[in-house]
Tab-separated table of C-alpha atoms in Angstrom:
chain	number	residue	atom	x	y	z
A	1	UNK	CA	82.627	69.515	19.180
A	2	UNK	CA	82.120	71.658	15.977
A	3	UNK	CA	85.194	72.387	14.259
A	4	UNK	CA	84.383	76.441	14.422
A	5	UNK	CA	83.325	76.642	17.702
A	6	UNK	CA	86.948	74.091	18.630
A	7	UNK	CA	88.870	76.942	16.903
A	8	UNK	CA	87.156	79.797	18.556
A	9	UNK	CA	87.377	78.827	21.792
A	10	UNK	CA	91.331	77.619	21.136
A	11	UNK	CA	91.883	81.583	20.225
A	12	UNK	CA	90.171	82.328	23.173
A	13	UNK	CA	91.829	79.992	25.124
A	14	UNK	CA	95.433	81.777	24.124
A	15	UNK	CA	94.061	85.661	24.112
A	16	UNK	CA	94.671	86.403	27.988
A	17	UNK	CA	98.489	85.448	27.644
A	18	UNK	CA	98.660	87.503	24.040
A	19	UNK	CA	97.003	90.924	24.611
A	20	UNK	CA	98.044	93.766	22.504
A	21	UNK	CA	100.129	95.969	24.769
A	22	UNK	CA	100.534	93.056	27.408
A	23	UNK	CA	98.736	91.829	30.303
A	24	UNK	CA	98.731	95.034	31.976
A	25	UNK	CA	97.050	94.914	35.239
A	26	UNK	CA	95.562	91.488	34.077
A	27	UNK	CA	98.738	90.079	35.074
A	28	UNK	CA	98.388	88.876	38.484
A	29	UNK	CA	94.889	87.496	37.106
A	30	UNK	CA	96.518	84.074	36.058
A	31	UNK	CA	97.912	83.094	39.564
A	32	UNK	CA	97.675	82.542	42.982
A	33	UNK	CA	101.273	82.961	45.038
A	34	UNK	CA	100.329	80.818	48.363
A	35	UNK	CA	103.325	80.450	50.244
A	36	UNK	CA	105.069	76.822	49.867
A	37	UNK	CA	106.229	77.491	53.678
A	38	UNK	CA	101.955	78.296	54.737
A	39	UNK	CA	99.922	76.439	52.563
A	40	UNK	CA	96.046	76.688	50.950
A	41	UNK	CA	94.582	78.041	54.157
A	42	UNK	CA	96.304	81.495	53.069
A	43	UNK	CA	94.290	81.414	49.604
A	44	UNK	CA	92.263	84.581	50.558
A	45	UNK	CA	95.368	86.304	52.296
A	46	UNK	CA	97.173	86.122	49.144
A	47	UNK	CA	94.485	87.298	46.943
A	48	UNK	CA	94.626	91.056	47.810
A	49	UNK	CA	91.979	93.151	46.665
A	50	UNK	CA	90.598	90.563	44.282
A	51	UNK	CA	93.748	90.222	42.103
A	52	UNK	CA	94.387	86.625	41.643
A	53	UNK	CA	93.148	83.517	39.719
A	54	UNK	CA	90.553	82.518	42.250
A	55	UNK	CA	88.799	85.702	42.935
A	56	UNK	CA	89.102	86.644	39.260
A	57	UNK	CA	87.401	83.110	37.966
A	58	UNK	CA	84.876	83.285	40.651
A	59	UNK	CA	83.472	86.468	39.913
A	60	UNK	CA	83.549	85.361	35.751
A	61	UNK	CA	81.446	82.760	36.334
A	62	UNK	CA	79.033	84.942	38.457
A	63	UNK	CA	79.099	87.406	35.488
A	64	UNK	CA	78.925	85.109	32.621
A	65	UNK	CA	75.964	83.426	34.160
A	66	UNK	CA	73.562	86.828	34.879
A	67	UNK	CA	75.245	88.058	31.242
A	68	UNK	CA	76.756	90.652	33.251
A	69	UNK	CA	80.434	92.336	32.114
A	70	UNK	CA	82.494	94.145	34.806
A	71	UNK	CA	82.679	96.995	33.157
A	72	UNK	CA	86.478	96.513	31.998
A	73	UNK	CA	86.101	93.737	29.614
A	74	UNK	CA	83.063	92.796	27.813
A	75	UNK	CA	81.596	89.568	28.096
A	76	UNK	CA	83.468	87.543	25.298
A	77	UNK	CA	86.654	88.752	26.738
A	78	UNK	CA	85.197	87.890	30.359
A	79	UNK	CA	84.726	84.081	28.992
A	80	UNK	CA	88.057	83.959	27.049
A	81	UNK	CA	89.549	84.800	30.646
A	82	UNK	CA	87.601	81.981	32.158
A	83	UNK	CA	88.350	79.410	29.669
A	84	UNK	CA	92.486	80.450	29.849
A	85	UNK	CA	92.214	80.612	33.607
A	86	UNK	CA	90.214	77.262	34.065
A	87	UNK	CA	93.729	76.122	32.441
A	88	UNK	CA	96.210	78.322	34.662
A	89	UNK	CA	94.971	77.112	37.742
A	90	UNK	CA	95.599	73.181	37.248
A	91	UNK	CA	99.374	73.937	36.657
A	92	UNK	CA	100.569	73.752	39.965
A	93	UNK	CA	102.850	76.552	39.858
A	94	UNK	CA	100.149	78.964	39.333
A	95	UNK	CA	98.871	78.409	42.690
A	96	UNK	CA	102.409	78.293	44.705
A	97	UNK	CA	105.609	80.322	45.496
A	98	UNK	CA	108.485	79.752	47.204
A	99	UNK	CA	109.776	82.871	47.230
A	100	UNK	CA	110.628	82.208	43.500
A	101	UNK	CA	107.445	83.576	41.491
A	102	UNK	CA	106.166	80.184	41.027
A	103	UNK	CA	109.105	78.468	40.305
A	104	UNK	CA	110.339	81.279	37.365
A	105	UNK	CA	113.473	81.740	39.588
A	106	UNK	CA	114.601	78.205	40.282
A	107	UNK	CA	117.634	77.077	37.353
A	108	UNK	CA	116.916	74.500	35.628
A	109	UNK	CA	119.841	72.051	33.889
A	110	UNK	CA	119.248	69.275	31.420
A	111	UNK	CA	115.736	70.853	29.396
A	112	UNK	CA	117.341	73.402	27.484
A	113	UNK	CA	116.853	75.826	25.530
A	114	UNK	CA	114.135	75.719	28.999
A	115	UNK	CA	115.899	76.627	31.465
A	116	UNK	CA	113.824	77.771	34.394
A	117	UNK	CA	111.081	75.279	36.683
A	118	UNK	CA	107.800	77.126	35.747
A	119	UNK	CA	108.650	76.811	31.869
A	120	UNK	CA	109.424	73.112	32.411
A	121	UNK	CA	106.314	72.616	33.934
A	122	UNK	CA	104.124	75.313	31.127
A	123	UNK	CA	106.254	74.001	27.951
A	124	UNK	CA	108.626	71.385	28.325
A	125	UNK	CA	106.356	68.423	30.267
A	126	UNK	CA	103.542	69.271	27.624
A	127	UNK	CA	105.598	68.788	24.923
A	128	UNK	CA	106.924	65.588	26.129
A	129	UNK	CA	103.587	64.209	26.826
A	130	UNK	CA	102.677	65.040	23.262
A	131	UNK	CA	106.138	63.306	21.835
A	132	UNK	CA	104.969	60.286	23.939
A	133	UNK	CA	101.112	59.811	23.168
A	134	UNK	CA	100.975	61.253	19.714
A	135	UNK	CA	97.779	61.424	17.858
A	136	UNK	CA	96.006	59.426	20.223
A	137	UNK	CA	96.544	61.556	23.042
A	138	UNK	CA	93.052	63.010	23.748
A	139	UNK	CA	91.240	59.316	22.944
A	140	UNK	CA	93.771	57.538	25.430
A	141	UNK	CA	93.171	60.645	27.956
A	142	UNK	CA	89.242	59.582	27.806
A	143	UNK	CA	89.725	56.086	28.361
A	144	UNK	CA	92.400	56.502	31.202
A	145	UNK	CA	90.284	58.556	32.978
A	146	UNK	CA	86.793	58.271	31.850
A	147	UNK	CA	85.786	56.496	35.485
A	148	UNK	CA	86.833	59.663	37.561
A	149	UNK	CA	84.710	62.215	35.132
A	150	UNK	CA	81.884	62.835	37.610
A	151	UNK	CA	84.405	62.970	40.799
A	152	UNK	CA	86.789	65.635	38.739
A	153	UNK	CA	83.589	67.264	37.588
A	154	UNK	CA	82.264	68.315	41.239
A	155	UNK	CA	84.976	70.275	41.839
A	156	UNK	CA	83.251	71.730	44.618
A	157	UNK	CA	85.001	75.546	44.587
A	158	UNK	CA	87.240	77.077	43.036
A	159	UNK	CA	89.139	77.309	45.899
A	160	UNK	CA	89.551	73.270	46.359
A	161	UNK	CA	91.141	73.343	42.599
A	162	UNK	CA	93.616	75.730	44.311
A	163	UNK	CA	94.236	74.085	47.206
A	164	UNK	CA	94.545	70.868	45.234
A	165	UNK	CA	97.299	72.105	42.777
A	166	UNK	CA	99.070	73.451	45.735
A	167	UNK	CA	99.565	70.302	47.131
A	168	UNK	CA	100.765	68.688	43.837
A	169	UNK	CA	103.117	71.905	43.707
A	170	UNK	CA	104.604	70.865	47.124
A	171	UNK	CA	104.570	66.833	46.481
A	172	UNK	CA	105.068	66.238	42.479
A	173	UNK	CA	107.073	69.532	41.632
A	174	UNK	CA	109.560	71.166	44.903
A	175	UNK	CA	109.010	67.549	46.410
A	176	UNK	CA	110.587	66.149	43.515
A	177	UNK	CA	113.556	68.534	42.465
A	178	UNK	CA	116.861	67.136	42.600
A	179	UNK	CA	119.153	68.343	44.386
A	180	UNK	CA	116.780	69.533	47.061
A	181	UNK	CA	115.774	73.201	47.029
A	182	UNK	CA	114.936	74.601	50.258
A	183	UNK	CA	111.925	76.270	51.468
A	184	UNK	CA	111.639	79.899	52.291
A	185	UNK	CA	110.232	79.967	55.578
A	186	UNK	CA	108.655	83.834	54.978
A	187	UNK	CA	106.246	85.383	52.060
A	188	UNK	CA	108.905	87.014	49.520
A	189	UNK	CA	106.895	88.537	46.841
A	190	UNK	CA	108.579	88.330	44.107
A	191	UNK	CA	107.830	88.997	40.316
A	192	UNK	CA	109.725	86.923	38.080
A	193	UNK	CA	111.443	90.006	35.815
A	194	UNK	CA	113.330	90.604	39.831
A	195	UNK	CA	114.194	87.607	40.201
A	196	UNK	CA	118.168	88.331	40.128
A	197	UNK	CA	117.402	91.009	42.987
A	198	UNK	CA	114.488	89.563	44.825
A	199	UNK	CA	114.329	85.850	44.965
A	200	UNK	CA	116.578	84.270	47.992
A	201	UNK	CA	120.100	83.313	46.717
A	202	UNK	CA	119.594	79.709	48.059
A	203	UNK	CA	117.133	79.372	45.710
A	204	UNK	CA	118.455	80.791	42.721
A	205	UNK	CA	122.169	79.210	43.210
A	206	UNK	CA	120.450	75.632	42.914
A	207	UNK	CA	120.382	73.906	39.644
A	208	UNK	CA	117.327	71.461	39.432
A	209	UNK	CA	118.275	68.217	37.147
A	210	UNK	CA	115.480	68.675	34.952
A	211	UNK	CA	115.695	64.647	33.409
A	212	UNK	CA	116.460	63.264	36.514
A	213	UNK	CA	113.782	65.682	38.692
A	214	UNK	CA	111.088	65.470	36.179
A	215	UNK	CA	110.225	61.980	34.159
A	216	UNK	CA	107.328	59.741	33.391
A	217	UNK	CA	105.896	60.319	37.123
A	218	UNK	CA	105.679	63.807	36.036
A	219	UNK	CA	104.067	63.374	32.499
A	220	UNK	CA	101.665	61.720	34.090
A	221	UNK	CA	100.470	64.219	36.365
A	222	UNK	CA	100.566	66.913	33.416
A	223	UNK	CA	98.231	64.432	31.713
A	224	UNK	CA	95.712	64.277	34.577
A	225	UNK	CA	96.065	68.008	35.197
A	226	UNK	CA	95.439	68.965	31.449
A	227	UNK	CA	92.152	66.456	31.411
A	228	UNK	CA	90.704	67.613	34.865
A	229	UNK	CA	91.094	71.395	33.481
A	230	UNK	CA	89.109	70.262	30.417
A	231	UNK	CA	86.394	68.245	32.279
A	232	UNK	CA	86.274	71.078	35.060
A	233	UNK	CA	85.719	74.063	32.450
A	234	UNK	CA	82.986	71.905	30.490
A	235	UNK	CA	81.325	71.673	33.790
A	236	UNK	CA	81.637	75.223	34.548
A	237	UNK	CA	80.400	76.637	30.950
A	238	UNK	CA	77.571	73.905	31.546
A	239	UNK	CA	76.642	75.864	34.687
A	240	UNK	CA	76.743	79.420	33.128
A	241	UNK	CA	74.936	78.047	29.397
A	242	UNK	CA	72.651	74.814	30.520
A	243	UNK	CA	69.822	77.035	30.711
C-alpha cells in the first residue's frame, strides 16, 4: 500500500473515537449491546432506530457505493466511520453486554494501570500481542492465516460478523474470566459512565484475574480478530471502489 494513502486511512481509522466535541450522538454508532443472557437472534431488537454498529455500517456501505452522504456527515467522514467501525465490530465486546456496557463495568486485577474487561480487551491484549510478535507481526499474520483469506473475506453480512463476535464474547472473553462472573438473566442498559449506579452489583463486586483469565489463548484470538477486520474491510472498500 502507498505510504500516503497507509497514513490517511490510519487518521481515518482513529477520527470516529477523536471528534472535536466528542462522539455526540455518534456514540452508540460503534456497538451493538446483544444481551449475553439472549444471544445474536436479538441483533435487530437491540439496534433501535438504526443506532448501532450494524445498521450504521450497513447503510455506509450503501452510501459510499451510490457516492451518496446522509446528509450529517459527508462522504469522507462516512468512509472514516466505515473503516473505524469495520474494526469495532471484530472486538467482541462491541457486539455483547451483560448488563455491564460491554464489559466497561466488570473489575479487572492483575493488568493495571487497565483496570476494567473492555480496556483489556481494546488496549491491553493488543499491546501484548505487539510485545510478543514485534516487527514481524503483520508478515507472520499473512502467513498464519493466508489459507482462510477467501473464507474470512465472504463474510456474508454484516450481521454474521456480529453474531460471530458475540459468540467469541460468550466463549473466549465471559467464558474465560476467572473467578466466574455471572450472567444477567434480563437486558440492563447500561452506559458505562453509570456503571456504579446501573450495572448489577454481582457483576461489579467480581474481580476478573486479568493474567490468569486472559493469556496466550487470548492473544491469539486478538490476532485473528485484528486480521479478519483487515481482510473484511479490504473486501468491503473493494465492493464500494472495484468499479
Amino acid at each position: 500500500m502507498d505510504d500516503a494513502l497507509a497514513e490517511a486511512m490510519a487518521h481515518a481509522a482513529i477520527w470516529p473515537d477523536h471528534m472535536p466535541g466528542g462522539k455526540g450522538p455518534t456514540a452508540p454508532w460503534h456497538y451493538i449491546d446483544i444481551g449475553l443472557f439472549e444471544g445474536p437472534s436479538h441483533i435487530a431488537e437491540r439496534c433501535p432506530q438504526g443506532n448501532c454498529i450494524v445498521a450504521k455500517m450497513k447503510e455506509y456501505l450503501v452510501n459510499l457505493k451510490q457516492h451518496r452522504a446522509d446528509g450529517d456527515w459527508p462522504e469522507s467522514k462516512e468512509l472514516a466511520f466505515l473503516i473505524h467501525f469495520a474494526g469495532d465490530i471484530h472486538q467482541p465486546l462491541h457486539c455483547v453486554s451483560d448488563a455491564d456496557a460491554g464489559g466497561n463495568c466488570v473489575n479487572v486485577v492483575g493488568f493495571e494501570p487497565i483496570t476494567n474487561l473492555h480496556a483489556v480487551w481494546d488496549i491491553t491484549l493488543v499491546r501484548n500481542l505487539m510485545a510478543h510478535d514485534g516487527a514481524g507481526m503483520m508478515a507472520g499474520m499473512d502467513s498464519r492465516f493466508r489459507g482462510k483469506l477467501r473464507r474470512w473475506q465472504d463474510y456474508g453480512s454484516i450481521e454474521n460478523i456480529a453474531a460471530e463476535s458475540f459468540a467469541l464474547a460468550k466463549s473466549q472473553v465471559y467464558g474465560k474470566a476467572r473467578p466466574r462472573l455471572p450472567v444477567i438473566p434480563r437486558f440492563i442498559d447500561v452506559q458505562p459512565r453509570n456503571c456504579a449506579t446501573d450495572a448489577p452489583e454481582s457483576l461489579r463486586s467480581v474481580k476478573v484475574d486479568g493474567p490468569r483469565s486472559y493469556g496466550a489463548n487470548s492473544v491469539d484470538v486478538v490476532r485473528k480478530q485484528l486480521y479478519k477486520g483487515g481482510v473484511r474491510l479490504a473486501a468491503m472498500l473493494n465492493a464500494i471502489y472495484a468499479d
